[in-house]
mmCIF file of C-alpha atoms in Angstrom:
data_model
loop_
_atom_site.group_PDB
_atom_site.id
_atom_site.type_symbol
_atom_site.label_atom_id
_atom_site.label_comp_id
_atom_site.label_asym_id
_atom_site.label_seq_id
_atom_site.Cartn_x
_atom_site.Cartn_y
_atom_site.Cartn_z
ATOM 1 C CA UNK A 12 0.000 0.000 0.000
ATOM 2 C CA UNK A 13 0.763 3.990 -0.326
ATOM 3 C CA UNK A 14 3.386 5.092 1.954
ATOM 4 C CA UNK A 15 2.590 2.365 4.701
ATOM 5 C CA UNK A 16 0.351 -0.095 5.540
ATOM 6 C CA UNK A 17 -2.073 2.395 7.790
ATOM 7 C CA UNK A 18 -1.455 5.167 5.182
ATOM 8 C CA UNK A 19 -2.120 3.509 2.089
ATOM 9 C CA UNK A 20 -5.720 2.574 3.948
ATOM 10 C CA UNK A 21 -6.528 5.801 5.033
ATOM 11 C CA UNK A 22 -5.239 6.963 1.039
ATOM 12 C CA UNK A 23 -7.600 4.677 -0.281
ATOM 13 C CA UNK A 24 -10.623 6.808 1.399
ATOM 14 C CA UNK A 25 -9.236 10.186 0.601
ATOM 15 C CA UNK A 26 -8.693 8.934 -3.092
ATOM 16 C CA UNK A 27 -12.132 8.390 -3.513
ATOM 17 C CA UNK A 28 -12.896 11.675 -2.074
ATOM 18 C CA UNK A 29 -11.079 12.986 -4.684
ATOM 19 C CA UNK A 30 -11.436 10.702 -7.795
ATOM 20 C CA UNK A 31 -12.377 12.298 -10.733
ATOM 21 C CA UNK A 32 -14.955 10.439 -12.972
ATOM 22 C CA UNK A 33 -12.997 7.838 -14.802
ATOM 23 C CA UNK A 34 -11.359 6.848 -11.304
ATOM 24 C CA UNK A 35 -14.842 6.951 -9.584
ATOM 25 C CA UNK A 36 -16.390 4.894 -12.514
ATOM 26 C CA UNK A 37 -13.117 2.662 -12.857
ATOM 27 C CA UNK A 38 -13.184 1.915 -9.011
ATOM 28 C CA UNK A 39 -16.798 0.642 -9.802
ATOM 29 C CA UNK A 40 -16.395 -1.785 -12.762
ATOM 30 C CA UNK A 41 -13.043 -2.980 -11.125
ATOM 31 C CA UNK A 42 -14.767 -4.013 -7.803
ATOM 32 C CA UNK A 43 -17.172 -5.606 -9.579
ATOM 33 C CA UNK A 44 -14.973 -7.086 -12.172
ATOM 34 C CA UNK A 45 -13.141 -9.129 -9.219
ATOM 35 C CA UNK A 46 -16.515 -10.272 -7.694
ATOM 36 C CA UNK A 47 -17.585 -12.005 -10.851
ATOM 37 C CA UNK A 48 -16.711 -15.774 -9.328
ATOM 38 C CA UNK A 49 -18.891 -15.119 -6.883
ATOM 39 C CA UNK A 50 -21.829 -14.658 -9.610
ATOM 40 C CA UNK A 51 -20.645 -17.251 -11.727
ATOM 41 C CA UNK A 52 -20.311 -14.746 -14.356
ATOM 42 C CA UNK A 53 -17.256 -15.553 -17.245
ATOM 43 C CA UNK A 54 -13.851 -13.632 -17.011
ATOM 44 C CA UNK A 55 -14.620 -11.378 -19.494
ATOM 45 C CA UNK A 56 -18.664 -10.135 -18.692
ATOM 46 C CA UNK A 57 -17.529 -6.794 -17.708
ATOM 47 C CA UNK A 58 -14.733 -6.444 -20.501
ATOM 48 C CA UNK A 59 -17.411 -4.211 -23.161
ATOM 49 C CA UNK A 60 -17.555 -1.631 -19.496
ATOM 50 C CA UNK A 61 -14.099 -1.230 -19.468
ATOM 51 C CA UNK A 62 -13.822 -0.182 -22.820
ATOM 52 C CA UNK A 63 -16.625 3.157 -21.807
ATOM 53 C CA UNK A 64 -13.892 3.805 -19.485
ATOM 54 C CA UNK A 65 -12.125 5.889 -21.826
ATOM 55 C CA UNK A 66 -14.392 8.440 -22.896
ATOM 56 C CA UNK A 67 -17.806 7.230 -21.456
ATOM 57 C CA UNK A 68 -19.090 6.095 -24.320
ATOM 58 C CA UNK A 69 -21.328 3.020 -24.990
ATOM 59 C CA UNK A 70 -22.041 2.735 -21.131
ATOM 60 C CA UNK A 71 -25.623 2.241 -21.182
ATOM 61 C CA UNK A 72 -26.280 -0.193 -23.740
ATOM 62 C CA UNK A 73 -23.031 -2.674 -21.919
ATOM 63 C CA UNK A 74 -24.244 -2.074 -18.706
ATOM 64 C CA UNK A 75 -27.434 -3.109 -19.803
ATOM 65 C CA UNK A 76 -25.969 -6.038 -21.038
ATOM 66 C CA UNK A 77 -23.890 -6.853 -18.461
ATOM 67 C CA UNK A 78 -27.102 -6.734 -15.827
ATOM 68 C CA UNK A 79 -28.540 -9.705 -18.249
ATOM 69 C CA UNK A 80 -25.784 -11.722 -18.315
ATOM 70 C CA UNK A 81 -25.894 -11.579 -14.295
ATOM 71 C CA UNK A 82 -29.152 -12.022 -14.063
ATOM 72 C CA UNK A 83 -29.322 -15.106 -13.135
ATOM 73 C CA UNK A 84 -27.361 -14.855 -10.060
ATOM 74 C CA UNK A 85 -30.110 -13.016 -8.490
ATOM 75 C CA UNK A 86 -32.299 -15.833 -8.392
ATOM 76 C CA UNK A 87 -29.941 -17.713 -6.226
ATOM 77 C CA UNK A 88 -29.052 -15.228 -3.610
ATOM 78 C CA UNK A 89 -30.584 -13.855 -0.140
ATOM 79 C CA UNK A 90 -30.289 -10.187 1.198
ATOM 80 C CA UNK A 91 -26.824 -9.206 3.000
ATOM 81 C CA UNK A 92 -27.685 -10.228 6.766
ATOM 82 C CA UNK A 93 -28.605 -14.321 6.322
ATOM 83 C CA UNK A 94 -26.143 -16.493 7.558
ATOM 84 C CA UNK A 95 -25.088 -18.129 4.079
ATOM 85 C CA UNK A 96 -21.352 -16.600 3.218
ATOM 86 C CA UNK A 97 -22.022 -17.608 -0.521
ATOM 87 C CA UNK A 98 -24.980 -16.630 -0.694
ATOM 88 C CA UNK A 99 -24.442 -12.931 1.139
ATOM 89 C CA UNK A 100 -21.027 -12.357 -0.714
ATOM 90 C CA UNK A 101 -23.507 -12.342 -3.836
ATOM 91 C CA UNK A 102 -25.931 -10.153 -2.651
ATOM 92 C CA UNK A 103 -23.117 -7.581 -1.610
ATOM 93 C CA UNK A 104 -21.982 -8.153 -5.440
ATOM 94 C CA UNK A 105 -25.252 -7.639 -6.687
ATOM 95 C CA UNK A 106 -25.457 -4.312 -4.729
ATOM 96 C CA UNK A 107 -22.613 -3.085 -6.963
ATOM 97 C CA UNK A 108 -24.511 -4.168 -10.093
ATOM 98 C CA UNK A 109 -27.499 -2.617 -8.504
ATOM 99 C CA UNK A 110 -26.034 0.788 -7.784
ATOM 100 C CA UNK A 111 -24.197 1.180 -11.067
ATOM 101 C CA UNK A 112 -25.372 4.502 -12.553
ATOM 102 C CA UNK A 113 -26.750 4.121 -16.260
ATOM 103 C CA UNK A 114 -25.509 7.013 -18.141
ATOM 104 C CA UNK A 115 -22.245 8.267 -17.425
ATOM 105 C CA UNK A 116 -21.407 12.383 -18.200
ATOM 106 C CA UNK A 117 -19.982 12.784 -21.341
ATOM 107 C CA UNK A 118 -16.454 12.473 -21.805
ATOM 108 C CA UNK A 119 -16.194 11.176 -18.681
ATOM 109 C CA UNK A 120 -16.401 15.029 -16.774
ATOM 110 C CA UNK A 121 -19.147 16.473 -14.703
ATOM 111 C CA UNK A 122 -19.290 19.603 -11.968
ATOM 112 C CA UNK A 123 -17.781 19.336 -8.730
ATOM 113 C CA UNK A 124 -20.860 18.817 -6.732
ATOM 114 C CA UNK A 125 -23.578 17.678 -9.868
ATOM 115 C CA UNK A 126 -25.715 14.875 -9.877
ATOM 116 C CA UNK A 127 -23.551 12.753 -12.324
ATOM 117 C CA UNK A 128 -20.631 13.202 -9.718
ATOM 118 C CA UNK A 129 -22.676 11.889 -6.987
ATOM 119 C CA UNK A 130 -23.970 9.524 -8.444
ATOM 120 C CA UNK A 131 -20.462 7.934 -9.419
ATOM 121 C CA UNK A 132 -18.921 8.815 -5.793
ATOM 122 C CA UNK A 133 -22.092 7.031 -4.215
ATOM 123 C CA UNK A 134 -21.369 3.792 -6.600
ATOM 124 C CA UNK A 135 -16.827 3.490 -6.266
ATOM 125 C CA UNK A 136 -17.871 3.975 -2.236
ATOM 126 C CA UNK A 137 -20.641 1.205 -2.606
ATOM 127 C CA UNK A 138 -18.365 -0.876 -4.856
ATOM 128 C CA UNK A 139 -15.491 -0.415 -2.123
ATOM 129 C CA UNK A 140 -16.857 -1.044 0.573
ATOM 130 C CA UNK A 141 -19.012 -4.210 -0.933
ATOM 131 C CA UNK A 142 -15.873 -6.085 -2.695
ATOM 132 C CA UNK A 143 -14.127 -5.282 1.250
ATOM 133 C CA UNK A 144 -17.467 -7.590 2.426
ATOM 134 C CA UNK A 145 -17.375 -10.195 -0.726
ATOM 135 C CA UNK A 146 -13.238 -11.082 0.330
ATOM 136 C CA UNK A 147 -14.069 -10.963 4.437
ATOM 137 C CA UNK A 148 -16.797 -13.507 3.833
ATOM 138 C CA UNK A 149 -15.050 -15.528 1.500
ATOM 139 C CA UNK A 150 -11.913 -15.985 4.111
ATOM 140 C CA UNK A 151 -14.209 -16.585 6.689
ATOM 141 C CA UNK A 152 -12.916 -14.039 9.438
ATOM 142 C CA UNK A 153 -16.414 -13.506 11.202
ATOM 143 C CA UNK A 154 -15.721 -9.530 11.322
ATOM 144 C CA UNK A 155 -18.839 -8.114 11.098
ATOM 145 C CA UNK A 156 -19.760 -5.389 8.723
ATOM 146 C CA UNK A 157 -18.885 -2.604 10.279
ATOM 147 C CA UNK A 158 -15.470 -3.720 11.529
ATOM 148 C CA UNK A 159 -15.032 -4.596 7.805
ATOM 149 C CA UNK A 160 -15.640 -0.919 7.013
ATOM 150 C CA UNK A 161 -13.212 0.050 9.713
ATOM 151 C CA UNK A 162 -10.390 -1.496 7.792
ATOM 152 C CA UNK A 163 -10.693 1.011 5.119
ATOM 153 C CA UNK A 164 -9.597 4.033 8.018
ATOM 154 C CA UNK A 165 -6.674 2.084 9.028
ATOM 155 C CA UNK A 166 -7.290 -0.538 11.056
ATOM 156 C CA UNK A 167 -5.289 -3.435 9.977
ATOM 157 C CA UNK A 168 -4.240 -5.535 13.056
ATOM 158 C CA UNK A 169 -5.466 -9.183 12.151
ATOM 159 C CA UNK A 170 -6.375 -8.189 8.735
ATOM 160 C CA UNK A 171 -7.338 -11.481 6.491
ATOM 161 C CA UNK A 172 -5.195 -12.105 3.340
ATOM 162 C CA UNK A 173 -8.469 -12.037 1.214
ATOM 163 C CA UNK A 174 -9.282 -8.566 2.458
ATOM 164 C CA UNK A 175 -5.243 -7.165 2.888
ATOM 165 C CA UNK A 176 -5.497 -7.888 -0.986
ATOM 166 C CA UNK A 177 -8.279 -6.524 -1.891
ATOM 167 C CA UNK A 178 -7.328 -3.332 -0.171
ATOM 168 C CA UNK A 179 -3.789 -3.052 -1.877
ATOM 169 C CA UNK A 180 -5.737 -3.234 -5.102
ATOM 170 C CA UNK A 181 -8.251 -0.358 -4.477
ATOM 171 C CA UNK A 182 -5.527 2.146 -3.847
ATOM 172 C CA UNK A 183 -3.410 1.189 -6.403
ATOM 173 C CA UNK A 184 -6.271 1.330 -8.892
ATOM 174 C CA UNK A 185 -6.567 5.357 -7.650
ATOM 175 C CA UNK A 186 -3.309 6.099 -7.692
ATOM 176 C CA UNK A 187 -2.963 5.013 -10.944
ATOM 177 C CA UNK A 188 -5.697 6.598 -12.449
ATOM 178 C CA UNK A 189 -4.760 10.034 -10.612
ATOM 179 C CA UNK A 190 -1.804 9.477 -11.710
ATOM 180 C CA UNK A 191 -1.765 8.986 -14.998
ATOM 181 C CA UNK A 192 -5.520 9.030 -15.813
ATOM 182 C CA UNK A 193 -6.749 7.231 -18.869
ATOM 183 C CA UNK A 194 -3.247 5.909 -19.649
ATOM 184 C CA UNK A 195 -3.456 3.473 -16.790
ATOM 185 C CA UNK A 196 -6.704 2.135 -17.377
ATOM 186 C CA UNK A 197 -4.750 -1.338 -18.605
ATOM 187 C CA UNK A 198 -2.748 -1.351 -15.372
ATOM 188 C CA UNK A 199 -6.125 -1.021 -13.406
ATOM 189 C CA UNK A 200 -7.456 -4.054 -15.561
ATOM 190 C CA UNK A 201 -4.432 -6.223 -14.853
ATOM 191 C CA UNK A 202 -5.239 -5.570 -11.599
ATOM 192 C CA UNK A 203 -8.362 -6.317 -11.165
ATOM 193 C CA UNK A 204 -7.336 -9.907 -13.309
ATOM 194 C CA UNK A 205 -5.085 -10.619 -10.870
ATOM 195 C CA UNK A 206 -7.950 -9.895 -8.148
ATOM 196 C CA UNK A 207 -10.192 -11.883 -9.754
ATOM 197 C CA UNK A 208 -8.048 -15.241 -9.905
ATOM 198 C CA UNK A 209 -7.276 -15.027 -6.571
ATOM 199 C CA UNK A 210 -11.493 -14.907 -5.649
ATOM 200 C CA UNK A 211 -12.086 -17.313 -8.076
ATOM 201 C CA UNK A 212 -9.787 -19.537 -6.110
ATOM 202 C CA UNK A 213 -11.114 -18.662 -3.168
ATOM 203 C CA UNK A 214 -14.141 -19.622 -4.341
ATOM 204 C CA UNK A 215 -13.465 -22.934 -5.713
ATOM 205 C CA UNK A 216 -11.613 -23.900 -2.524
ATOM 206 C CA UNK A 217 -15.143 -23.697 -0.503
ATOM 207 C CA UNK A 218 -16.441 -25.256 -2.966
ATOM 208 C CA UNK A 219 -14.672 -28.082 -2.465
ATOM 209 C CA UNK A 220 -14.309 -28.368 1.145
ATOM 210 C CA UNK A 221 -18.078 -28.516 1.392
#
């Protein structure tokens, strides 16, 4: 992480405070893009979102599309709250599906303080915060919610690898993009790959120890 461990956590809230579009929006479709195992969705269902990353084109129509291909994860899960892992870590993945916004501003730029902006803050800080709960319940640590949220102001003692990792990725992803904006939308993909191996492991481990 940033700096150090604590910093880099307490980074990755400020970053969204701060995000521009893209990064807001590219927080969004990253978190979800590492959640797909947990949907049974294929590698590449999100790959047609990442490509409205550059200039915010297309968006609606491959979100759209996206929400179809998922569909049929929704008939399988329960609200966050029951005591299924599985089936919670996919309602906290549907909740980023859920909250994506459907138009994006064009070219990817909207007012401090408009509607658009919120509307992308609300969904990276939903998408954060619900990829955090996806990788606690996946490892199994029994940290509740809002001890989950905690770790994203910098408290890491005891922190599960699932979760350390999923952390690391989220600032990096911001940095990046703040960094060097559209330029490192690949990086943020590779990422988010990366990410998304790792779950999808996860995921098959449980699967088998059942």
């Amino acid at each position: 992480m940033h700096n150090s461990a604590k910093g880099g956590v307490m980074g990755l809230v400020d970053l969204i405070a701060i995000a521009d579009e893209r990064a807001l929006a590219a927080t969004g479709v990253a978190c979800l893009d590492r959640c797909l195992p947990v949907l049974g969705g294929a590698d590449e269902a999100l790959r047609p979102l990442w490509s409205s990353l550059t200039d915010g084109t297309g968006w609606s129509d491959r979100l759209a599309a996206a929400r179809t291909a998922l569909k049929d994860a929704g008939t399988r899960v329960a609200t966050p709250g029951k005591q299924d892992p599985e089936d919670e870590a996919r309602a906290f993945a549907l909740r980023m599906l859920a909250y994506a916004p459907d138009t994006l501003p064009p070219g990817l730029s909207a007012p401090a303080g408009s509607a658009e902006r919120r509307a992308l803050h609300r969904w990276a800080d939903v998408c954060s915060l619900a990829a955090l709960h996806v990788h606690n319940l996946l490892d199994a640590t029994g940290e509740t919610p809002d001890a989950v949220a905690a770790r994203r102001s910098g408290r890491l003692d005891g922190v599960s690898p699932l979760v350390q990792g999923e952390l690391r990725r989220q600032t990096e992803i911001l940095e990046l993009l703040a960094e060097h904006g559209s330029g490192a939308l690949r990086q943020a993909l590779e990422l988010s790959t990366d990410g998304r191996r790792i779950l999808r492991a996860a995921v098959s481990r449980r699967a088998r120890a059942r």
